PDB file of C-alpha atoms in Angstrom:
ATOM      1  CA  ILE P   1      76.692 125.417 -96.310  1.00 96.00           C
ATOM      2  CA  LEU P   2      78.765 124.991 -92.997  1.00 98.00           C
ATOM      3  CA  ARG P   3      82.061 126.656 -93.420  1.00 98.00           C
ATOM      4  CA  ARG P   4      84.695 128.469 -91.448  1.00 97.00           C
ATOM      5  CA  PHE P   5      84.359 132.221 -90.896  1.00 98.00           C
ATOM      6  CA  THR P   6      86.752 134.360 -92.947  1.00 97.00           C
ATOM      7  CA  ILE P   7      87.624 138.057 -92.346  1.00 96.00           C
ATOM      8  CA  ASP P   8      85.322 139.156 -95.020  1.00 96.00           C
ATOM      9  CA  ASP P   9      82.229 137.924 -93.185  1.00 97.00           C
ATOM     10  CA  PHE P  10      81.939 140.437 -90.648  1.00 97.00           C
ATOM     11  CA  GLU P  11      79.688 142.870 -92.583  1.00 97.00           C
ATOM     12  CA  SER P  12      77.141 140.165 -93.545  1.00 97.00           C
ATOM     13  CA  ALA P  13      77.353 138.776 -89.980  1.00 98.00           C
ATOM     14  CA  TYR P  14      76.525 142.254 -88.554  1.00 98.00           C
ATOM     15  CA  TYR P  15      73.784 142.842 -90.844  1.00 98.00           C
ATOM     16  CA  ASN P  16      72.285 139.234 -90.937  1.00 97.00           C
ATOM     17  CA  TRP P  17      72.076 138.515 -87.323  1.00 97.00           C
ATOM     18  CA  THR P  18      74.639 139.676 -84.659  1.00 98.00           C
ATOM     19  CA  SER P  19      73.168 143.326 -84.641  1.00 97.00           C
ATOM     20  CA  ASP P  20      69.637 142.182 -84.155  1.00 97.00           C
ATOM     21  CA  SER P  21      68.303 142.133 -80.690  1.00 96.00           C
ATOM     22  CA  GLU P  22      65.498 139.706 -81.358  1.00 95.00           C
ATOM     23  CA  VAL P  23      68.289 137.168 -82.478  1.00 96.00           C
ATOM     24  CA  SER P  24      70.176 137.613 -79.251  1.00 95.00           C
ATOM     25  CA  LYS P  25      67.133 137.864 -76.935  1.00 94.00           C
ATOM     26  CA  TYR P  26      67.355 134.560 -75.269  1.00 94.00           C
ATOM     27  CA  MET P  27      71.068 134.462 -75.507  1.00 93.00           C
ATOM     28  CA  ARG P  28      74.175 135.014 -73.232  1.00 92.00           C
ATOM     29  CA  TRP P  29      75.576 137.509 -75.754  1.00 93.00           C
ATOM     30  CA  GLU P  30      74.140 140.984 -76.388  1.00 95.00           C
ATOM     31  CA  HIS P  31      73.395 142.248 -79.897  1.00 96.00           C
ATOM     32  CA  HIS P  32      76.272 144.004 -81.269  1.00 97.00           C
ATOM     33  CA  LYS P  33      75.975 147.797 -81.227  1.00 97.00           C
ATOM     34  CA  ASN P  34      78.480 148.482 -84.041  1.00 97.00           C
ATOM     35  CA  ILE P  35      80.127 146.504 -86.991  1.00 97.00           C
ATOM     36  CA  GLU P  36      83.435 146.677 -84.992  1.00 97.00           C
ATOM     37  CA  GLU P  37      82.217 144.213 -82.331  1.00 97.00           C
ATOM     38  CA  THR P  38      81.329 141.614 -84.779  1.00 98.00           C
ATOM     39  CA  LYS P  39      84.613 142.171 -86.656  1.00 97.00           C
ATOM     40  CA  LEU P  40      86.605 141.622 -83.178  1.00 97.00           C
ATOM     41  CA  LYS P  41      84.243 138.291 -82.567  1.00 97.00           C
ATOM     42  CA  ILE P  42      85.057 136.940 -86.009  1.00 97.00           C
ATOM     43  CA  ILE P  43      88.619 137.819 -85.411  1.00 97.00           C
ATOM     44  CA  ASN P  44      88.735 135.763 -82.198  1.00 96.00           C
ATOM     45  CA  TRP P  45      86.792 132.794 -84.078  1.00 97.00           C
ATOM     46  CA  LEU P  46      89.610 132.970 -86.746  1.00 97.00           C
ATOM     47  CA  LYS P  47      92.297 132.745 -84.029  1.00 97.00           C
ATOM     48  CA  GLY P  48      90.515 129.643 -82.632  1.00 96.00           C
ATOM     49  CA  TYR P  49      90.947 127.943 -85.869  1.00 97.00           C
ATOM     50  CA  VAL P  50      94.664 127.069 -84.971  1.00 96.00           C
ATOM     51  CA  ASN P  51      93.167 124.596 -82.625  1.00 93.00           C
ATOM     52  CA  ASN P  52      92.212 121.176 -84.100  1.00 88.00           C
ATOM     53  CA  ASP P  53      89.246 121.071 -81.886  1.00 90.00           C
ATOM     54  CA  PHE P  54      87.648 124.345 -82.234  1.00 94.00           C
ATOM     55  CA  TYR P  55      84.411 124.008 -83.961  1.00 97.00           C
ATOM     56  CA  GLN P  56      82.534 127.150 -84.965  1.00 97.00           C
ATOM     57  CA  TRP P  57      81.158 127.471 -88.429  1.00 98.00           C
ATOM     58  CA  ALA P  58      79.278 130.095 -90.558  1.00 98.00           C
ATOM     59  CA  ILE P  59      75.890 129.099 -91.719  1.00 98.00           C
ATOM     60  CA  ALA P  60      76.110 130.202 -95.295  1.00 98.00           C
ATOM     61  CA  LEU P  61      73.616 130.330 -98.200  1.00 94.00           C
ATOM     62  CA  LYS P  62      74.395 127.969-100.956  1.00 93.00           C
ATOM     63  CA  ASP P  63      73.821 130.075-103.793  1.00 93.00           C
ATOM     64  CA  SER P  64      75.838 133.300-102.436  1.00 94.00           C
ATOM     65  CA  ASP P  65      78.253 131.834 -99.631  1.00 96.00           C
ATOM     66  CA  GLU P  66      76.703 134.665 -97.441  1.00 97.00           C
ATOM     67  CA  PRO P  67      76.816 134.029 -93.961  1.00 98.00           C
ATOM     68  CA  ILE P  68      73.342 134.286 -92.235  1.00 98.00           C
ATOM     69  CA  GLY P  69      74.135 132.605 -88.886  1.00 98.00           C
ATOM     70  CA  ALA P  70      76.697 130.702 -86.764  1.00 98.00           C
ATOM     71  CA  ILE P  71      76.748 127.154 -85.120  1.00 98.00           C
ATOM     72  CA  GLY P  72      79.413 125.866 -82.840  1.00 97.00           C
ATOM     73  CA  LEU P  73      80.057 122.518 -81.130  1.00 97.00           C
ATOM     74  CA  PHE P  74      81.830 122.437 -77.803  1.00 95.00           C
ATOM     75  CA  VAL P  75      83.119 119.890 -75.476  1.00 90.00           C
ATOM     76  CA  VAL P  76      81.068 119.585 -72.147  1.00 88.00           C
ATOM     77  CA  ASN P  77      82.996 116.719 -70.706  1.00 88.00           C
ATOM     78  CA  GLU P  78      85.837 115.069 -72.559  1.00 87.00           C
ATOM     79  CA  SER P  79      86.095 111.796 -70.512  1.00 87.00           C
ATOM     80  CA  ASP P  80      82.330 111.324 -70.883  1.00 91.00           C
ATOM     81  CA  MET P  81      82.600 112.053 -74.702  1.00 94.00           C
ATOM     82  CA  CYS P  82      79.918 114.728 -73.999  1.00 96.00           C
ATOM     83  CA  GLY P  83      79.341 117.883 -76.131  1.00 96.00           C
ATOM     84  CA  ASP P  84      76.994 120.990 -76.489  1.00 96.00           C
ATOM     85  CA  PHE P  85      76.166 123.315 -79.366  1.00 97.00           C
ATOM     86  CA  ALA P  86      74.933 126.649 -79.870  1.00 97.00           C
ATOM     87  CA  TYR P  87      73.535 128.474 -82.741  1.00 98.00           C
ATOM     88  CA  SER P  88      72.112 131.695 -84.080  1.00 97.00           C
ATOM     89  CA  ILE P  89      70.601 132.806 -87.381  1.00 98.00           C
ATOM     90  CA  GLY P  90      69.378 135.765 -88.865  1.00 98.00           C
ATOM     91  CA  ARG P  91      65.477 136.400 -88.348  1.00 96.00           C
ATOM     92  CA  ARG P  92      64.531 136.542 -91.816  1.00 96.00           C
ATOM     93  CA  TYR P  93      65.688 133.000 -92.188  1.00 97.00           C
ATOM     94  CA  TRP P  94      63.771 131.591 -89.269  1.00 97.00           C
ATOM     95  CA  GLY P  95      61.155 128.889 -89.786  1.00 95.00           C
ATOM     96  CA  LYS P  96      62.869 127.797 -93.170  1.00 96.00           C
ATOM     97  CA  GLY P  97      64.508 124.652 -91.829  1.00 96.00           C
ATOM     98  CA  ILE P  98      67.873 126.088 -92.248  1.00 97.00           C
ATOM     99  CA  THR P  99      68.863 125.714 -88.655  1.00 98.00           C
ATOM    100  CA  THR P 100      67.661 122.110 -88.444  1.00 98.00           C
ATOM    101  CA  GLU P 101      69.664 121.369 -91.510  1.00 97.00           C
ATOM    102  CA  ALA P 102      72.841 122.987 -89.993  1.00 98.00           C
ATOM    103  CA  LEU P 103      72.296 121.155 -86.603  1.00 98.00           C
ATOM    104  CA  SER P 104      71.819 117.723 -88.335  1.00 97.00           C
ATOM    105  CA  ALA P 105      75.104 118.335 -89.996  1.00 97.00           C
ATOM    106  CA  VAL P 106      76.845 119.431 -86.766  1.00 98.00           C
ATOM    107  CA  LEU P 107      75.527 116.296 -84.981  1.00 98.00           C
ATOM    108  CA  LYS P 108      76.599 114.011 -87.753  1.00 97.00           C
ATOM    109  CA  PHE P 109      80.128 115.590 -87.553  1.00 97.00           C
ATOM    110  CA  ALA P 110      79.952 115.255 -83.899  1.00 97.00           C
ATOM    111  CA  PHE P 111      79.320 111.462 -83.778  1.00 97.00           C
ATOM    112  CA  GLU P 112      81.242 110.330 -86.803  1.00 95.00           C
ATOM    113  CA  VAL P 113      84.290 112.491 -87.061  1.00 94.00           C
ATOM    114  CA  VAL P 114      84.841 113.961 -83.520  1.00 95.00           C
ATOM    115  CA  GLY P 115      83.633 110.644 -81.621  1.00 95.00           C
ATOM    116  CA  PHE P 116      81.094 112.147 -79.212  1.00 96.00           C
ATOM    117  CA  ASN P 117      78.808 109.579 -77.369  1.00 97.00           C
ATOM    118  CA  ARG P 118      76.391 112.437 -76.311  1.00 97.00           C
ATOM    119  CA  ILE P 119      75.383 115.723 -77.239  1.00 98.00           C
ATOM    120  CA  GLU P 120      73.180 117.723 -75.091  1.00 97.00           C
ATOM    121  CA  SER P 121      71.772 121.405 -75.040  1.00 97.00           C
ATOM    122  CA  TYR P 122      69.015 123.457 -73.794  1.00 96.00           C
ATOM    123  CA  HIS P 123      66.655 126.406 -74.817  1.00 96.00           C
ATOM    124  CA  SER P 124      64.741 128.916 -73.054  1.00 96.00           C
ATOM    125  CA  ILE P 125      61.074 127.859 -72.618  1.00 97.00           C
ATOM    126  CA  ASN P 126      60.193 131.351 -74.025  1.00 96.00           C
ATOM    127  CA  ASN P 127      61.974 130.398 -77.265  1.00 96.00           C
ATOM    128  CA  PRO P 128      60.090 126.900 -78.311  1.00 96.00           C
ATOM    129  CA  ALA P 129      61.365 127.376 -81.931  1.00 96.00           C
ATOM    130  CA  SER P 130      64.692 126.343 -80.745  1.00 97.00           C
ATOM    131  CA  GLY P 131      63.440 123.299 -79.244  1.00 97.00           C
ATOM    132  CA  LYS P 132      61.580 122.536 -82.521  1.00 97.00           C
ATOM    133  CA  VAL P 133      64.983 122.753 -84.294  1.00 98.00           C
ATOM    134  CA  MET P 134      66.572 120.231 -81.676  1.00 98.00           C
ATOM    135  CA  LYS P 135      63.616 117.775 -81.770  1.00 97.00           C
ATOM    136  CA  ASN P 136      63.523 117.914 -85.602  1.00 97.00           C
ATOM    137  CA  ALA P 137      67.280 117.123 -85.815  1.00 97.00           C
ATOM    138  CA  GLY P 138      66.658 114.036 -83.809  1.00 96.00           C
ATOM    139  CA  MET P 139      67.073 115.026 -80.226  1.00 97.00           C
ATOM    140  CA  LYS P 140      65.046 113.770 -77.163  1.00 97.00           C
ATOM    141  CA  PHE P 141      63.498 115.867 -74.583  1.00 98.00           C
ATOM    142  CA  GLU P 142      64.908 115.137 -71.180  1.00 97.00           C
ATOM    143  CA  GLY P 143      63.337 117.659 -69.033  1.00 97.00           C
ATOM    144  CA  LEU P 144      63.038 121.294 -67.520  1.00 98.00           C
ATOM    145  CA  ALA P 145      66.162 122.623 -65.926  1.00 96.00           C
ATOM    146  CA  ARG P 146      65.128 125.785 -63.777  1.00 97.00           C
ATOM    147  CA  GLN P 147      66.960 129.188 -64.125  1.00 97.00           C
ATOM    148  CA  LYS P 148      69.509 127.234 -66.264  1.00 95.00           C
ATOM    149  CA  TYR P 149      71.346 130.268 -67.345  1.00 93.00           C
ATOM    150  CA  LYS P 150      71.099 134.042 -67.350  1.00 94.00           C
ATOM    151  CA  SER P 151      69.935 135.659 -70.981  1.00 94.00           C
ATOM    152  CA  ASN P 152      69.476 139.101 -71.840  1.00 91.00           C
ATOM    153  CA  VAL P 153      66.087 139.277 -70.484  1.00 93.00           C
ATOM    154  CA  GLY P 154      66.937 137.257 -67.176  1.00 94.00           C
ATOM    155  CA  PHE P 155      67.333 133.889 -65.756  1.00 97.00           C
ATOM    156  CA  GLU P 156      65.903 131.399 -68.003  1.00 96.00           C
ATOM    157  CA  ASP P 157      63.942 128.135 -67.500  1.00 97.00           C
ATOM    158  CA  CYS P 158      65.135 125.856 -70.092  1.00 97.00           C
ATOM    159  CA  ASN P 159      63.957 122.484 -71.830  1.00 98.00           C
ATOM    160  CA  MET P 160      66.895 120.006 -71.889  1.00 97.00           C
ATOM    161  CA  TYR P 161      67.514 117.747 -75.091  1.00 98.00           C
ATOM    162  CA  SER P 162      70.123 115.166 -76.049  1.00 98.00           C
ATOM    163  CA  VAL P 163      70.956 112.664 -78.389  1.00 98.00           C
ATOM    164  CA  LEU P 164      73.075 109.676 -78.161  1.00 97.00           C
ATOM    165  CA  ARG P 165      75.522 108.507 -80.928  1.00 96.00           C
ATOM    166  CA  GLU P 166      73.604 105.085 -81.012  1.00 94.00           C
ATOM    167  CA  ASP P 167      70.215 106.856 -81.345  1.00 92.00           C
ATOM    168  CA  PHE P 168      71.531 109.085 -84.137  1.00 86.00           C
ATOM    169  CA  ILE P 169      73.581 106.502 -85.997  1.00 78.00           C
ATOM    170  CA  SER P 170      70.627 104.144 -86.214  1.00 67.00           C
ATOM    171  CA  CYS P 171      68.134 106.851 -87.510  1.00 58.00           C
TER     172      CYS P 171
END
């Protein structure tokens, strides 16, 4: 289930993914060293919900509604109707298809509700599982971007993926 975060989610978020250095290894954010960091992050997201164009969701388990990850949708270029996304999920939920399911739902929302024409994103070449998620969600490989961003382990060469509304809707 994708849903908005609530103030009650900070403990589950901390123990399920934000405190895990393996989850944040190839990300721009460092793992949270205490539960207060996670609480502050979620409070910032809650403040963002006053804006109609703030798209940050908890990835929650269907049976318990417990958040096990997060996924967000962001505007890259409004005039070009281009967006990007980011996701992270707890390590014990890796390889189960949950992130692909979440990304597919976000792409559907991006094209059908928000009206994006293109969604693009990238992942560290050292994290091929993230590329598998993008590919399984219908995105196409576009190429290599050298030292695209700086993660917790250094500058990352990245594989770039994209999907167009016309490609996604016709799937």
